[in-house]
Tab-separated table of C-alpha atoms in Angstrom:
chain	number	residue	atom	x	y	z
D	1	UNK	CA	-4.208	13.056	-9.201
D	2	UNK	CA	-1.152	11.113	-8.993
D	3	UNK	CA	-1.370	9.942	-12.151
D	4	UNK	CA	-1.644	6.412	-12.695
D	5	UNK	CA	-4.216	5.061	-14.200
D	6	UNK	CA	-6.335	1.545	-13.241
D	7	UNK	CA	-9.079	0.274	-15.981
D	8	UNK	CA	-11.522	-1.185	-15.414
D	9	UNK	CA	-13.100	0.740	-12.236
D	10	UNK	CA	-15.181	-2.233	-11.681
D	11	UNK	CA	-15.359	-5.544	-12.607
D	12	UNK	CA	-17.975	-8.486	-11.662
D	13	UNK	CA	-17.378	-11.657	-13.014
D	14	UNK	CA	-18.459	-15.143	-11.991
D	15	UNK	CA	-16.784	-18.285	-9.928
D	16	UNK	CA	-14.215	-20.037	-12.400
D	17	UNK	CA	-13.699	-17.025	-15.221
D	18	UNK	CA	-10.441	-15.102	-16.272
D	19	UNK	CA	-10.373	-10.969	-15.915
D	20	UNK	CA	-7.530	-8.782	-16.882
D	21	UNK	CA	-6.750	-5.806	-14.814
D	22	UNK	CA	-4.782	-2.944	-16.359
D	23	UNK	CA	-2.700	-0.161	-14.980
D	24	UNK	CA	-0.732	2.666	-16.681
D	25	UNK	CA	1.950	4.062	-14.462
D	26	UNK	CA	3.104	7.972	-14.149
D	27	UNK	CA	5.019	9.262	-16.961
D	28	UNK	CA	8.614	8.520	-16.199
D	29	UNK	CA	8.351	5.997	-13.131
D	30	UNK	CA	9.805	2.715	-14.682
D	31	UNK	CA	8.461	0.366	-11.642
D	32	UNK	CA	4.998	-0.951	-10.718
D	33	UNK	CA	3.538	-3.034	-8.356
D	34	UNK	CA	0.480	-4.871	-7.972
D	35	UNK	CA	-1.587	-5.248	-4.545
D	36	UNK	CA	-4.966	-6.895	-3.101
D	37	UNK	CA	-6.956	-4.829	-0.666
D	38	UNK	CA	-9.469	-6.796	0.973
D	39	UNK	CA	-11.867	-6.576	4.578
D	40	UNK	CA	-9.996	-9.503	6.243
D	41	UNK	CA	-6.660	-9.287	5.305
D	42	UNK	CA	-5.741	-5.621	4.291
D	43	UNK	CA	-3.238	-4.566	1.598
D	44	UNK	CA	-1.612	-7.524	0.311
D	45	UNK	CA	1.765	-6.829	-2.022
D	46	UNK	CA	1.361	-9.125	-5.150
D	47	UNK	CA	3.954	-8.304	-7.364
D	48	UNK	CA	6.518	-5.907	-8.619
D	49	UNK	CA	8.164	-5.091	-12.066
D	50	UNK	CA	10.700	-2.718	-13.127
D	51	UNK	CA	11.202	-1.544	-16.604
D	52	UNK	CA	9.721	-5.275	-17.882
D	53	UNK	CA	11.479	-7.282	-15.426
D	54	UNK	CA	9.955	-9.422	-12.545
D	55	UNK	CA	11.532	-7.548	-9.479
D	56	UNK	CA	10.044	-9.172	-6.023
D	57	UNK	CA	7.163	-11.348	-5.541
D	58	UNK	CA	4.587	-11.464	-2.673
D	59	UNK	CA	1.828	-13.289	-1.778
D	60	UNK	CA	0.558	-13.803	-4.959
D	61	UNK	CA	-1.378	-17.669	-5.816
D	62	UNK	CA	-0.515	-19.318	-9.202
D	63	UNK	CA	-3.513	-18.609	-10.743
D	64	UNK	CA	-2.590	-14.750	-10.605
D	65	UNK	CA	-0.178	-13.542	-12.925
D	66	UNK	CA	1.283	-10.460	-14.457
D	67	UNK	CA	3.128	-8.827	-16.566
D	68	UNK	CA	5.052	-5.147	-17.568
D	69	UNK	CA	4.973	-4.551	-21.338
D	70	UNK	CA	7.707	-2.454	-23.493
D	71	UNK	CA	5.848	0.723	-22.537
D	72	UNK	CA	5.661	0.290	-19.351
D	73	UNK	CA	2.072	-0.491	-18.468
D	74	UNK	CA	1.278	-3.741	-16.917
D	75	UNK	CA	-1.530	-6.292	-16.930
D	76	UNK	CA	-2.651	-8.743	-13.786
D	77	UNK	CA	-4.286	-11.713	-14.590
D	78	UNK	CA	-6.268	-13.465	-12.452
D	79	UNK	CA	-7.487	-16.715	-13.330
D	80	UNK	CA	-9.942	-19.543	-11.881
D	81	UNK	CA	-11.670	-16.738	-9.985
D	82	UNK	CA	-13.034	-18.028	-6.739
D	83	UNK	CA	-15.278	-16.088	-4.233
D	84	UNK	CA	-12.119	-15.116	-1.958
D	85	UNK	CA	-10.230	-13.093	-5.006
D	86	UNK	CA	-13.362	-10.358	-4.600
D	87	UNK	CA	-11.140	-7.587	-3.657
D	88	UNK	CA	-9.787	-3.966	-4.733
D	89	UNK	CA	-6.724	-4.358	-6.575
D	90	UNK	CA	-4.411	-1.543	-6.479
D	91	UNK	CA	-1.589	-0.544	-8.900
D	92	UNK	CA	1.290	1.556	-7.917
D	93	UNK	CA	4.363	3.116	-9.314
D	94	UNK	CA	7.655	4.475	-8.525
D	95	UNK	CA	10.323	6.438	-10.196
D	96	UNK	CA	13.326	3.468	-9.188
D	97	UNK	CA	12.522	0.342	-6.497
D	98	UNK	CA	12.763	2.061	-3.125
D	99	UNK	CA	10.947	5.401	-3.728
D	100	UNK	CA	7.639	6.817	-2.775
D	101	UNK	CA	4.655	5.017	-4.589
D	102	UNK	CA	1.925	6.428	-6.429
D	103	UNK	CA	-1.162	4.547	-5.976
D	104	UNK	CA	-3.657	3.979	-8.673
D	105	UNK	CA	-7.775	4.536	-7.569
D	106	UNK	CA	-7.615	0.528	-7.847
D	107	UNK	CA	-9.758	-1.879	-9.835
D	108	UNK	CA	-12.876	-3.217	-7.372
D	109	UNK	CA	-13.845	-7.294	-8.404
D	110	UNK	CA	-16.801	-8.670	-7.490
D	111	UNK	CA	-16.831	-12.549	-7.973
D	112	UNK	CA	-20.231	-14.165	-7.926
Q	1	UNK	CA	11.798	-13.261	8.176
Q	2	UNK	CA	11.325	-9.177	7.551
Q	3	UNK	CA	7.887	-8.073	8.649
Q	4	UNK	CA	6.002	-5.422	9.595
Q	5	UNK	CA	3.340	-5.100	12.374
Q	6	UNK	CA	0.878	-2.810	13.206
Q	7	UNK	CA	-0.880	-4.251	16.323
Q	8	UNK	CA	-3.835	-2.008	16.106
Q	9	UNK	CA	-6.523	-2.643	13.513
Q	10	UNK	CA	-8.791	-0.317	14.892
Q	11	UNK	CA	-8.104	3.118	17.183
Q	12	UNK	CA	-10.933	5.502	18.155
Q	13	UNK	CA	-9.575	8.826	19.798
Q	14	UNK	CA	-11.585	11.971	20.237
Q	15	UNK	CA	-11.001	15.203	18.752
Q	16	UNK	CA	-8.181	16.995	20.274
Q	17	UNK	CA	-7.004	13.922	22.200
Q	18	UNK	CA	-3.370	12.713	20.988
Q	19	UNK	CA	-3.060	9.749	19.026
Q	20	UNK	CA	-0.451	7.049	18.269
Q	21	UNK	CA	-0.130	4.724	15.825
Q	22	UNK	CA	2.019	1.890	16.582
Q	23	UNK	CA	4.147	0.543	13.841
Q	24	UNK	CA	6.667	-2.489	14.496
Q	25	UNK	CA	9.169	-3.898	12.209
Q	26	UNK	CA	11.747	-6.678	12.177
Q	27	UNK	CA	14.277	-6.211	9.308
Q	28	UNK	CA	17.953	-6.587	8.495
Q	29	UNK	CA	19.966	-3.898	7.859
Q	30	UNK	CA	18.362	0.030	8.244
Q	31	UNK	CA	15.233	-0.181	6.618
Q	32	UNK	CA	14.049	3.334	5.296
Q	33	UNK	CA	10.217	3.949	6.467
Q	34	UNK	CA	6.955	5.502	5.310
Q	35	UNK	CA	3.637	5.834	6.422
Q	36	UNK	CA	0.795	5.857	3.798
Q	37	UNK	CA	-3.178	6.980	4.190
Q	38	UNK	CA	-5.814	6.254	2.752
Q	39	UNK	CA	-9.001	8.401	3.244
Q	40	UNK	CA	-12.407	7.756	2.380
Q	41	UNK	CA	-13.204	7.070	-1.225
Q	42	UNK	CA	-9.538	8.042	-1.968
Q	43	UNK	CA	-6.396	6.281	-3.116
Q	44	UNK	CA	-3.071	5.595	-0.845
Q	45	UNK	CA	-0.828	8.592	-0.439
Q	46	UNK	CA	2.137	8.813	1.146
Q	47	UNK	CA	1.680	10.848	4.412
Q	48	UNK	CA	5.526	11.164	5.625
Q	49	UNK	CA	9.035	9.609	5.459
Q	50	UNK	CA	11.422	9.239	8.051
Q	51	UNK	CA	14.604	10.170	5.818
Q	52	UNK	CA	12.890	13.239	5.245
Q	53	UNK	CA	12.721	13.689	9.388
Q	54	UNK	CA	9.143	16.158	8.119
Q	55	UNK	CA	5.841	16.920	9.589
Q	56	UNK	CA	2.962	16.349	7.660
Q	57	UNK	CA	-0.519	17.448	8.209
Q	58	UNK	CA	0.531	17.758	12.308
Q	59	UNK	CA	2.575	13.455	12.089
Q	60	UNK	CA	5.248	13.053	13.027
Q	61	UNK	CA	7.074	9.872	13.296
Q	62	UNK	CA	10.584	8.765	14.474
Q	63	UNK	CA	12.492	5.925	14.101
Q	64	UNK	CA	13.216	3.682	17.194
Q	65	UNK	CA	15.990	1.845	16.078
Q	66	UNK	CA	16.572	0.181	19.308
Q	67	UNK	CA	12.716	-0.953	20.036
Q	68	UNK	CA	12.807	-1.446	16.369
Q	69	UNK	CA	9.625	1.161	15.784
Q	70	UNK	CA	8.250	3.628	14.127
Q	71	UNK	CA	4.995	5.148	15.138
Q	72	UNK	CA	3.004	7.922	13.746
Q	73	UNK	CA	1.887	10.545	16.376
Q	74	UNK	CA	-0.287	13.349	16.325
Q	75	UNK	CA	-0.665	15.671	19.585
Q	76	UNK	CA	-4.148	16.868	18.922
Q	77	UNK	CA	-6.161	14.820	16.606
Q	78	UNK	CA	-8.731	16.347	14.112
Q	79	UNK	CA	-12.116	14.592	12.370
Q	80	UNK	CA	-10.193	14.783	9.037
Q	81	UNK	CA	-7.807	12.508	10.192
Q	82	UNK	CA	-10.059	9.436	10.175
Q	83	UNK	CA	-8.819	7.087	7.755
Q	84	UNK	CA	-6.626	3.890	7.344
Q	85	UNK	CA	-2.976	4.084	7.804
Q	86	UNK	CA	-0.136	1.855	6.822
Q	87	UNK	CA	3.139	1.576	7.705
Q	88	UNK	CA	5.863	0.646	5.035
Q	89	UNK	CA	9.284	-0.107	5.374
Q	90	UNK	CA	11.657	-0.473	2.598
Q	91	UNK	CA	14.821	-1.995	2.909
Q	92	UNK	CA	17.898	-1.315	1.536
Q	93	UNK	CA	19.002	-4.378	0.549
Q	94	UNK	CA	18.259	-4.556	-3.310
Q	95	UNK	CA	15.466	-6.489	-4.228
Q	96	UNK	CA	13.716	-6.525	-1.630
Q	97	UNK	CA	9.768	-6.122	-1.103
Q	98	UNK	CA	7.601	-3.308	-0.097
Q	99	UNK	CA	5.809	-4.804	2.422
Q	100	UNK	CA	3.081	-2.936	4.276
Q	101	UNK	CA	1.464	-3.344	7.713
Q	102	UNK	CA	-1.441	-4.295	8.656
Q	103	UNK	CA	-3.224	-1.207	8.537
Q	104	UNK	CA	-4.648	0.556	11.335
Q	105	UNK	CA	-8.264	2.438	10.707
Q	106	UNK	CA	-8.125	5.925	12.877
Q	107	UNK	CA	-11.262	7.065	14.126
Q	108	UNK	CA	-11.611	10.766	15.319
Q	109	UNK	CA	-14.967	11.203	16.798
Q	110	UNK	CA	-16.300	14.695	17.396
């Protein structure tokens, strides 16, 4: 177990709604990163904090946004779901920006 | 534009055969590399590095600075390899993105 943590396991919401996805990083790794796993396009980097701070952006649409809160979890919200977001969204985290990632089990949405 | 290709989305081998797992990549400056894998039902983990020049699991995988590559090889492929891999450069430059391959889904068939 590599230690981070992804809640909820999954999620199935319908066209139009809001979800929060939440991920807890390992003890001591400061950075995280957020990713979309789906058939067609494979893993997809989102977004990337370090200790609170927006660090590097990726393909990720305006209605997705995230966060990394004073103790170091962070939160993705995706908004205006559509049928496309259905995915597995992964969470990872790192001890500093270039180091080895730990990958969350990911959160699987199902939009209806 | 830095990018990373992995030209095969899908290789089927058999058991014992060797396999190869292309990786491309087009960035400035010397990017540091990894290859991740995901098995079944199972969460990305790294497999190997190429700073750390190891062998994991029987993969090995150099860095072709001139053809700009870095491909995962195994000599004698087993049924536990099956799974997706992805290549993942870093780059040194501060700031800048993880950004993974494609993803390649290795098939060992018995």
């Amino acid at each position: 177990d590599s230690g981070v943590t992804q809640t909820p396991k999954h999620l199935i919401t319908a066209t139009g709604q809001r979800v929060t996805l939440r991920c807890s990083p390992r003890s001591g790794d400061l950075s995280v990163y957020w990713y979309q796993q789906s058939l067609d396009q494979g893993l997809q980097f989102l977004i990337q904090y370090y200790n609170g701070e927006e660090r590097a952006k990726g393909n990720i649409l305006e209605r997705f946004s995230a966060q990394q809160f004073p103790d170091l979890h962070s939160e993705l919200n995706l908004s205006s779901l559509e049928l496309g977001d259905s995915a597995l969204y992964f969470c990872a985290s790192s001890v500093a920006i270039h180091n080895e990632q730990f990958f969350g089990p990911g959160t699987r949405l199902t939009v209806l | 534009a830095q990018r990373v290709t992995q030209p095969e989305k899908l290789l089927s081998v058999f058991k014992g055969a060797p396999v190869e797992l292309k990786c491309n990549y087009s960035y400035s400056g010397s990017p540091e590399l990894f290859w991740y894998v995901q098995y079944s039902r199972q969460r990305l983990q790294l497999l190997l590095r190429h700073i750390s020049r190891e062998s994991i699991k029987g993969f090995t995988a150099d860095l072709n600075k001139g053809e700009t590559s870095f491909h995962l090889k195994k000599p004698f492929a087993q049924e536990e390899d099956s799974a997706m891999y992805y290549c993942a450069p870093h780059s040194d430059n501060a700031g800048n993105m993880l950004t993974f391959g494609g993803g390649t889904r290795l098939m060992v068939k018995p």
